[in-house]
Amino acid sequence: MRFTRDSFARTMKAAMLRTDRGARGWRARATDVLPGGVNSPVRAWNGVGGTPLPITSARGATITDAAGHTRIDLVGSWGAAIAGHAHPHVVDAVAKAAKQGLSFGATTEAEVELAEAIRSRIAPAARVRLVSTGTEATMTALRIARAATGRDKVVKFAGCYHGHADPFLVAAGSGLATAGVPDSAGITATTAADTIVLPYGDAQALTAAFAEHGQTIAAVITEAAPANMGVVRPPDGFNTLIASLSRHEGSVFILDEVLTGFRAGPQGWWGVERDAALMRGEQPWQPDLITYGKVIGGGLPVAAVAGRADLMDMLAPVGPVYQAGTLSGNPVAVAAGLATFEVMDADAYVRLSLAADAVREGVSEAFMASGVTHAVGQAGTLFSFFLGLDTPPTTFDQVAAQDTAAYSSLFHHMRGAGVALPPSAFESWFVSVAHEERLTRRIVDAAGTWLS
Ligand SMILES: *Cc1c(COP(=O)(O)O)cnc(C)c1O
């Protein structure tokens, strides 16, 4: 192998980072300039301990750090990398778009095509507005709901994550309807008071909240299937109940599919429940507004709020609800989203589903063989493991009882065995179309050597 000066410098740096001192030195530099050394908290590994190294590249199902270690990746950019990292079709589309100009601050054909691609798959998405992050999407959905209803309050469920806008950074402890207590500093008491937090999946609590506050509830927001407290399968009929109570009381049902959209199934979790309802000969429930993110940008910043035409036409410039974005519908980002939709044909979803089944079932069997108490959370192709629990949890209180110290041990064991798990017990494990059998088998083998 011939060393250029560049590759020599890279190799030296990688060797340095492989030592503890080298890694800590890097970390000190990062924390000196970035709060906590990161631009998003989970990346700091506070949930599992240890020192994260910078990532240098990712391809297909693998990710490589600055010390030169390549591992099988089960984070997938938190689900965005559904086609596999740096899929050639997506990268080509991005390069082609970039050559035409990085941003225009004006509308392009590709934006219309991406919005049409969403609507063609999701019937309730009559109109679509593209934004850059899931946070903007849920924030905008709530603003529309408040404008449409003239009401202030929003109902959310403990353990559901909707991005970091103030009204959603509120979660209460156990119990029935609680006036919101902020989860983050910097949120006013007034904002928190407008958020009603209920235990997830609790039909009684939801019915009671509507009986007490019905005329003041602008919106109910829920993750289509919760996947930000580990994966929690919605109890049968829960989304149906949200839809019918919302309709009855004139509130807006906001379905947050930022994570589950085009991931839990080809039409998100909404599609999974719709198909099941049709099979039973029932009328499927309908959300009023839906939010998307992650997959629809294929790794670049694209998110969306979509839904009923009358609600979406509340948005400026048609209606009185202001919402805007310098980089909204950015041509390069939109190209990545469109190319990802092209890669994700019916066959790709079959492969995604097979990969998810192989890891979920294989790891669970490996845990059973070594006597590891665990429960499996599953919603379509999404899954996670709850160590120390023996039945799948349905509320955040139950989720919180999992053994996070055991997860930390698993995380570091898997890392040593060449598998990168999410750095928190409260996250979903993400596979991609590139997680072929040879790789899923390696993941299962690695799990089999933990505690055995
Ligand atoms: C990731 C996520 C968000 C926030 O999206 P960002 O792009 O990180 O702002 C909102 N809701 C759900 C369900 C998510 O998983």
Coordinates of C-alpha atoms and ligand atoms in Angstrom, one line a residue:
M1 CA 0.0 0.0 0.0
R2 CA 1.4 3.4 -0.9
F3 CA 1.0 6.1 1.6
T4 CA 0.2 9.6 0.5
R5 CA 0.9 12.4 3.1
D6 CA -2.8 12.6 3.6
S7 CA -3.4 8.9 4.2
F8 CA -0.4 8.8 6.5
A9 CA -1.7 11.6 8.6
R10 CA -5.1 9.9 8.7
T11 CA -3.6 6.6 9.8
M12 CA -1.5 8.3 12.5
K13 CA -4.6 10.1 13.8
A14 CA -6.6 6.8 13.8
A15 CA -3.9 5.1 15.8
M16 CA -3.9 7.9 18.3
L17 CA -7.7 7.8 18.7
R18 CA -7.5 4.0 19.3
T19 CA -5.8 4.7 22.6
D20 CA -7.9 5.8 25.6
R21 CA -5.8 9.0 26.0
G22 CA -6.2 9.8 22.3
A23 CA -10.0 9.4 22.5
R24 CA -10.2 11.5 25.7
G25 CA -8.0 14.2 24.1
W26 CA -10.4 14.3 21.1
R27 CA -13.4 14.5 23.4
A28 CA -11.8 17.4 25.4
R29 CA -11.4 19.3 22.2
A30 CA -15.0 18.7 21.2
T31 CA -16.5 19.6 24.6
D32 CA -14.4 22.8 24.6
V33 CA -16.3 24.2 21.6
L34 CA -19.6 22.3 21.5
P35 CA -21.8 22.0 24.6
G36 CA -21.2 18.5 25.7
G37 CA -19.2 17.9 22.6
V38 CA -22.3 17.3 20.5
N39 CA -25.0 19.0 18.5
S40 CA -27.7 16.7 19.7
P41 CA -27.7 15.3 23.3
V42 CA -28.0 11.5 22.7
R43 CA -24.7 11.5 20.7
A44 CA -22.8 12.2 24.0
W45 CA -23.5 8.6 25.2
N46 CA -24.7 9.8 28.6
G47 CA -27.1 6.9 28.6
V48 CA -24.5 4.2 28.2
G49 CA -21.2 5.8 29.3
G50 CA -17.9 5.8 27.4
T51 CA -16.3 8.1 24.9
P52 CA -17.9 8.5 21.5
L53 CA -15.4 8.9 18.6
P54 CA -16.1 11.0 15.6
I55 CA -17.6 9.2 12.6
T56 CA -15.8 9.4 9.3
S57 CA -18.0 7.6 6.9
A58 CA -20.9 5.1 6.5
R59 CA -21.8 2.9 3.6
G60 CA -24.6 0.4 3.3
A61 CA -25.2 -1.2 6.7
T62 CA -21.9 -0.2 8.2
I63 CA -20.4 2.9 9.9
T64 CA -16.7 3.8 10.4
D65 CA -15.2 5.9 13.2
A66 CA -12.1 8.0 13.2
A67 CA -10.1 5.2 14.9
G68 CA -10.7 3.1 11.7
H69 CA -13.3 0.7 13.3
T70 CA -16.1 -0.4 11.0
R71 CA -19.2 -1.7 12.6
I72 CA -22.7 -2.9 11.6
D73 CA -24.9 0.1 12.3
L74 CA -28.2 -0.2 14.0
V75 CA -28.8 3.5 14.4
G76 CA -29.1 4.4 10.7
S77 CA -29.1 8.1 11.4
W78 CA -32.1 7.5 13.6
G79 CA -34.0 5.8 10.8
A80 CA -33.3 8.2 7.9
A81 CA -30.8 5.7 6.3
I82 CA -33.6 3.3 5.4
A83 CA -32.0 2.5 2.0
G84 CA -28.6 1.9 3.6
H85 CA -26.0 4.6 4.1
A86 CA -24.8 6.5 1.0
H87 CA -27.0 4.5 -1.4
P88 CA -25.5 5.1 -4.9
H89 CA -28.8 6.1 -6.4
V90 CA -29.4 8.7 -3.6
V91 CA -25.9 10.0 -3.7
D92 CA -26.0 10.4 -7.5
A93 CA -29.3 12.3 -7.2
V94 CA -27.9 14.6 -4.6
A95 CA -24.7 15.3 -6.6
K96 CA -26.8 16.0 -9.7
A97 CA -29.1 18.4 -7.8
A98 CA -26.1 20.1 -6.2
K99 CA -24.6 20.9 -9.6
Q100 CA -27.8 22.7 -10.5
G101 CA -27.5 25.0 -7.5
L102 CA -27.6 24.5 -3.8
S103 CA -30.6 26.6 -2.9
F104 CA -32.8 29.1 -4.7
G105 CA -35.3 30.4 -2.1
A106 CA -37.9 29.8 -4.8
T107 CA -40.1 26.8 -5.7
T108 CA -38.7 23.9 -7.8
E109 CA -40.4 21.0 -9.6
A110 CA -38.7 18.5 -7.3
E111 CA -40.6 19.9 -4.3
V112 CA -43.9 19.3 -6.0
E113 CA -42.8 15.8 -6.9
L114 CA -41.8 14.9 -3.4
A115 CA -45.1 16.3 -2.0
E116 CA -47.0 14.2 -4.7
A117 CA -44.9 11.2 -3.7
I118 CA -46.2 11.5 -0.1
R119 CA -49.8 12.1 -1.1
S120 CA -49.9 9.2 -3.6
R121 CA -49.0 6.9 -0.7
I122 CA -51.0 8.5 2.1
A123 CA -54.6 9.3 1.4
P124 CA -55.2 11.7 4.3
A125 CA -52.2 13.8 3.1
A126 CA -54.3 15.9 0.8
R127 CA -51.8 18.8 1.0
V128 CA -48.2 18.9 2.1
R129 CA -45.9 21.6 3.3
L130 CA -42.2 20.8 3.4
V131 CA -40.0 22.0 6.2
S132 CA -36.5 21.0 7.3
T133 CA -37.0 19.2 10.7
G134 CA -39.6 17.1 12.5
T135 CA -39.6 19.8 15.2
E136 CA -40.8 22.4 12.7
A137 CA -43.4 20.0 11.4
T138 CA -45.1 19.2 14.8
M139 CA -44.8 22.9 15.8
T140 CA -46.6 24.0 12.6
A141 CA -49.2 21.3 13.0
L142 CA -50.1 22.5 16.5
R143 CA -50.2 26.1 15.3
I144 CA -52.7 25.1 12.5
A145 CA -54.8 23.2 15.0
R146 CA -54.9 26.2 17.4
A147 CA -55.9 28.5 14.6
A148 CA -58.5 26.2 13.2
T149 CA -60.2 25.5 16.6
G150 CA -59.6 28.8 18.4
R151 CA -58.5 26.7 21.4
D152 CA -55.2 26.5 23.3
K153 CA -54.7 23.1 24.9
V154 CA -52.8 20.2 23.4
V155 CA -53.0 16.6 24.7
K156 CA -49.8 14.5 24.5
F157 CA -48.8 11.2 25.9
A158 CA -45.9 10.6 28.4
G159 CA -42.9 9.1 26.6
C160 CA -43.9 10.3 23.2
Y161 CA -41.4 12.6 21.6
H162 CA -42.4 15.3 19.1
G163 CA -39.2 17.3 18.7
H164 CA -38.0 20.1 20.9
A165 CA -40.7 22.8 20.5
D166 CA -41.8 24.2 23.9
P167 CA -45.3 22.8 24.1
F168 CA -44.1 19.2 23.5
L169 CA -41.1 19.3 26.0
V170 CA -43.6 18.5 28.8
A171 CA -44.1 15.1 30.3
A172 CA -45.6 14.3 33.6
G173 CA -45.0 11.4 35.9
S174 CA -47.5 8.6 36.4
G175 CA -51.1 9.2 37.2
L176 CA -54.0 10.5 35.3
A177 CA -54.3 13.8 33.6
T178 CA -51.8 16.1 35.1
A179 CA -51.2 19.8 34.4
G180 CA -47.9 19.7 32.5
V181 CA -44.6 20.1 34.3
P182 CA -41.8 21.1 31.9
D183 CA -39.2 18.5 31.1
S184 CA -36.7 21.1 30.1
A185 CA -35.6 24.4 31.7
G186 CA -36.5 27.5 29.8
I187 CA -40.2 26.7 29.3
T188 CA -42.7 29.1 30.8
A189 CA -45.3 27.9 33.2
T190 CA -48.0 29.3 30.8
T191 CA -46.8 27.1 28.0
A192 CA -46.6 24.0 30.2
A193 CA -50.1 24.7 31.5
D194 CA -51.5 24.4 28.0
T195 CA -50.1 20.8 27.6
I196 CA -52.1 18.0 29.1
V197 CA -50.0 14.9 29.6
L198 CA -51.6 11.5 29.8
P199 CA -50.3 8.0 30.2
Y200 CA -49.8 6.4 26.8
G201 CA -52.5 3.9 25.7
D202 CA -54.8 4.8 28.6
A203 CA -58.3 4.9 27.0
Q204 CA -59.9 5.9 30.3
A205 CA -57.5 8.8 31.0
L206 CA -58.1 10.1 27.4
T207 CA -61.9 9.9 27.7
A208 CA -61.7 11.6 31.1
A209 CA -59.5 14.4 29.8
F210 CA -62.0 15.1 27.0
A211 CA -64.9 15.0 29.5
E212 CA -63.1 17.6 31.6
H213 CA -61.3 19.8 29.0
G214 CA -63.1 18.9 25.7
Q215 CA -64.1 22.4 24.7
T216 CA -60.5 23.8 25.2
I217 CA -58.5 21.0 23.5
A218 CA -57.1 22.2 20.1
A219 CA -55.3 19.0 19.3
V220 CA -54.3 15.5 20.4
I221 CA -50.8 14.6 19.3
T222 CA -49.4 11.1 19.4
E223 CA -46.6 9.1 17.8
A224 CA -48.4 6.8 15.4
A225 CA -46.6 4.0 17.3
P226 CA -44.3 5.3 20.1
A227 CA -40.7 4.6 19.2
N228 CA -38.8 7.2 21.2
M229 CA -39.2 5.3 24.5
G230 CA -38.1 2.1 22.9
V231 CA -40.8 0.7 20.6
V232 CA -44.3 0.4 22.1
R233 CA -47.1 -1.2 20.1
P234 CA -50.3 0.9 20.4
P235 CA -53.0 -1.0 22.2
D236 CA -55.7 -2.2 19.8
G237 CA -58.2 0.6 19.2
F238 CA -56.2 3.4 20.8
N239 CA -55.6 5.4 17.7
T240 CA -59.2 4.8 16.7
L241 CA -60.3 6.2 20.0
I242 CA -58.2 9.3 19.6
A243 CA -59.7 9.8 16.1
S244 CA -63.3 9.4 17.3
L245 CA -63.0 11.6 20.4
S246 CA -61.2 14.3 18.5
R247 CA -63.8 14.3 15.8
H248 CA -66.6 14.3 18.4
E249 CA -65.1 17.2 20.3
G250 CA -63.9 19.2 17.4
S251 CA -60.3 18.8 18.2
V252 CA -57.5 18.1 15.6
F253 CA -55.9 14.7 15.6
I254 CA -52.2 15.2 14.8
L255 CA -50.5 11.9 14.0
D256 CA -46.7 12.2 14.4
E257 CA -45.1 9.8 11.9
V258 CA -41.7 11.6 11.8
L259 CA -40.1 8.3 12.9
T260 CA -42.6 5.7 11.8
G261 CA -43.5 7.2 8.4
F262 CA -42.5 5.1 5.5
R263 CA -40.5 3.0 8.0
A264 CA -42.9 0.9 10.2
G265 CA -44.4 -0.1 6.9
P266 CA -44.5 1.2 3.3
Q267 CA -47.3 3.6 4.4
G268 CA -46.0 4.1 7.9
W269 CA -47.9 2.9 11.0
W270 CA -51.1 4.5 9.6
G271 CA -50.9 2.1 6.7
V272 CA -50.3 -0.9 9.0
E273 CA -53.5 -0.1 11.0
R274 CA -55.5 0.8 7.9
D275 CA -54.7 -2.6 6.3
A276 CA -55.6 -4.4 9.5
A277 CA -59.0 -2.5 9.7
L278 CA -59.8 -3.2 6.1
M279 CA -59.0 -6.9 6.7
R280 CA -61.5 -6.9 9.6
G281 CA -64.0 -5.2 7.3
E282 CA -63.9 -2.0 9.4
Q283 CA -63.7 1.6 8.4
P284 CA -60.1 2.7 9.0
W285 CA -59.5 5.8 11.3
Q286 CA -58.2 9.0 9.8
P287 CA -55.8 11.6 11.3
D288 CA -56.4 15.3 10.5
L289 CA -52.8 16.3 10.2
I290 CA -49.7 14.0 9.9
T291 CA -46.1 14.9 10.4
Y292 CA -43.1 13.3 8.6
G293 CA -39.4 13.6 8.7
K294 CA -36.4 11.2 8.9
V295 CA -37.1 8.8 5.9
I296 CA -38.6 11.5 3.6
G297 CA -35.2 13.3 3.5
G298 CA -33.2 10.1 3.1
G299 CA -30.5 11.6 5.3
L300 CA -30.8 15.2 4.4
P301 CA -33.0 17.8 6.3
V302 CA -36.5 17.3 5.0
A303 CA -39.7 17.0 7.0
A304 CA -43.3 17.7 6.3
V305 CA -46.7 18.6 7.7
A306 CA -49.6 17.1 5.7
G307 CA -53.3 16.6 6.0
R308 CA -56.8 17.8 5.3
A309 CA -56.9 20.4 2.6
D310 CA -59.1 22.8 4.7
L311 CA -56.6 22.7 7.6
M312 CA -53.5 22.9 5.4
D313 CA -55.0 25.9 3.6
M314 CA -54.9 27.7 6.9
L315 CA -51.2 28.2 6.1
A316 CA -49.9 31.4 4.6
P317 CA -50.1 32.6 1.9
V318 CA -53.6 31.1 1.6
G319 CA -54.6 31.5 5.2
P320 CA -53.7 33.4 8.4
V321 CA -51.2 30.9 9.9
Y322 CA -47.7 32.1 9.3
Q323 CA -45.0 29.5 8.6
A324 CA -41.9 29.9 6.5
G325 CA -38.3 28.6 6.0
T326 CA -35.3 29.9 4.1
L327 CA -34.2 26.3 3.3
S328 CA -37.7 24.7 3.2
G329 CA -37.9 22.3 0.2
N330 CA -34.2 22.7 -0.4
P331 CA -33.5 21.2 -3.8
V332 CA -30.6 19.0 -2.8
A333 CA -32.4 17.7 0.3
V334 CA -35.6 17.1 -1.7
A335 CA -33.5 15.2 -4.3
A336 CA -32.3 12.8 -1.6
G337 CA -35.9 12.3 -0.4
L338 CA -37.2 11.5 -3.9
A339 CA -34.3 9.2 -4.7
T340 CA -35.0 7.3 -1.4
F341 CA -38.6 6.9 -2.4
E342 CA -37.4 5.4 -5.7
V343 CA -35.1 2.9 -4.0
M344 CA -37.9 1.9 -1.5
D345 CA -40.0 -0.1 -3.8
A346 CA -42.2 -3.1 -2.7
D347 CA -39.2 -5.4 -2.9
A348 CA -37.1 -3.1 -0.7
Y349 CA -39.8 -3.1 2.0
V350 CA -39.8 -6.9 1.9
R351 CA -36.1 -6.9 2.4
L352 CA -36.4 -4.3 5.2
S353 CA -39.0 -6.5 6.9
L354 CA -36.9 -9.6 6.6
A355 CA -33.9 -7.9 8.1
A356 CA -36.0 -6.6 11.0
D357 CA -37.5 -10.0 11.7
A358 CA -34.0 -11.7 11.6
V359 CA -32.5 -9.3 14.1
R360 CA -35.5 -9.1 16.4
E361 CA -36.2 -12.8 16.5
G362 CA -32.5 -13.9 16.4
V363 CA -31.4 -11.6 19.2
S364 CA -34.5 -12.5 21.4
E365 CA -33.6 -16.2 20.9
A366 CA -30.0 -15.5 21.8
F367 CA -31.1 -13.7 25.0
M368 CA -33.4 -16.6 25.9
A369 CA -30.6 -19.1 25.4
S370 CA -28.3 -17.2 27.8
G371 CA -31.2 -16.5 30.3
V372 CA -31.4 -12.8 29.7
T373 CA -34.8 -11.5 30.9
H374 CA -36.1 -9.2 28.2
A375 CA -39.3 -8.1 26.5
V376 CA -39.5 -7.2 22.8
G377 CA -41.3 -4.1 21.6
Q378 CA -42.5 -4.2 18.0
A379 CA -44.5 -2.1 15.6
G380 CA -44.1 -3.2 12.0
T381 CA -40.4 -3.2 11.1
L382 CA -39.6 -1.2 14.2
F383 CA -38.4 -2.9 17.3
S384 CA -36.4 -2.6 20.5
F385 CA -35.5 -4.7 23.5
F386 CA -36.5 -3.9 27.2
L387 CA -33.9 -5.7 29.4
G388 CA -35.1 -6.8 32.8
L389 CA -38.8 -6.7 31.8
D390 CA -40.8 -9.8 30.9
T391 CA -43.8 -8.3 29.2
P392 CA -43.7 -5.5 26.6
P393 CA -44.4 -2.2 28.3
T394 CA -47.3 0.0 27.2
T395 CA -46.7 3.1 29.3
F396 CA -43.6 5.2 30.0
D397 CA -43.7 4.2 33.7
Q398 CA -43.4 0.6 32.6
V399 CA -40.6 1.4 30.1
A400 CA -38.7 3.3 32.8
A401 CA -38.5 0.2 34.9
Q402 CA -36.1 -1.5 32.4
D403 CA -32.5 -2.3 33.4
T404 CA -30.5 0.6 31.8
A405 CA -27.3 -0.6 33.4
A406 CA -27.7 -4.0 31.6
Y407 CA -28.3 -2.1 28.3
S408 CA -25.1 -0.2 28.8
S409 CA -23.2 -3.5 29.3
L410 CA -24.9 -4.8 26.1
F411 CA -24.0 -1.7 24.2
H412 CA -20.3 -1.9 25.0
H413 CA -20.2 -5.7 24.4
M414 CA -21.8 -5.3 21.0
R415 CA -19.5 -2.5 20.1
G416 CA -16.5 -4.7 20.9
A417 CA -18.1 -7.4 18.7
G418 CA -18.5 -5.0 15.8
V419 CA -22.1 -3.8 16.1
A420 CA -23.1 -0.2 16.8
L421 CA -26.3 -0.1 18.9
P422 CA -28.2 3.1 19.7
P423 CA -26.5 4.8 22.6
S424 CA -29.6 4.6 24.8
A425 CA -32.0 2.0 26.0
F426 CA -34.9 4.3 25.1
E427 CA -34.4 4.1 21.3
S428 CA -35.5 1.8 18.5
W429 CA -32.9 -0.4 16.7
F430 CA -32.9 0.6 13.0
V431 CA -32.2 -1.8 10.2
S432 CA -32.0 -0.9 6.5
V433 CA -32.4 -2.6 3.2
A434 CA -28.6 -3.1 3.2
H435 CA -28.8 -5.3 6.3
E436 CA -28.5 -8.6 4.4
E437 CA -28.5 -12.0 6.0
R438 CA -24.8 -12.3 6.4
L439 CA -24.9 -9.2 8.6
T440 CA -28.0 -9.9 10.6
R441 CA -26.4 -13.3 11.5
R442 CA -23.4 -11.4 12.8
I443 CA -25.6 -9.2 15.0
V444 CA -27.3 -12.3 16.4
D445 CA -24.0 -14.1 17.0
A446 CA -22.7 -11.0 18.8
A447 CA -25.8 -10.9 21.1
G448 CA -25.3 -14.6 21.8
T449 CA -21.9 -14.0 23.3
W450 CA -23.1 -11.4 25.8
L451 CA -23.4 -12.9 29.4
S452 CA -23.0 -16.5 28.1
Ligands
LIG1 C1 -37.2 12.6 15.5 C2 -38.6 12.9 15.8 C3 -39.1 14.3 15.9 C4 -38.2 15.5 15.7 O1 -37.6 15.5 14.5 P1 -36.3 16.4 14.3 O2 -36.0 16.3 12.8 O3 -35.2 15.7 15.1 O4 -36.6 17.8 14.8 C5 -40.4 14.4 16.1 N1 -41.3 13.4 16.3 C6 -40.8 12.1 16.3 C7 -41.8 11.0 16.5 C8 -39.5 11.9 16.1 O5 -39.1 10.6 16.1

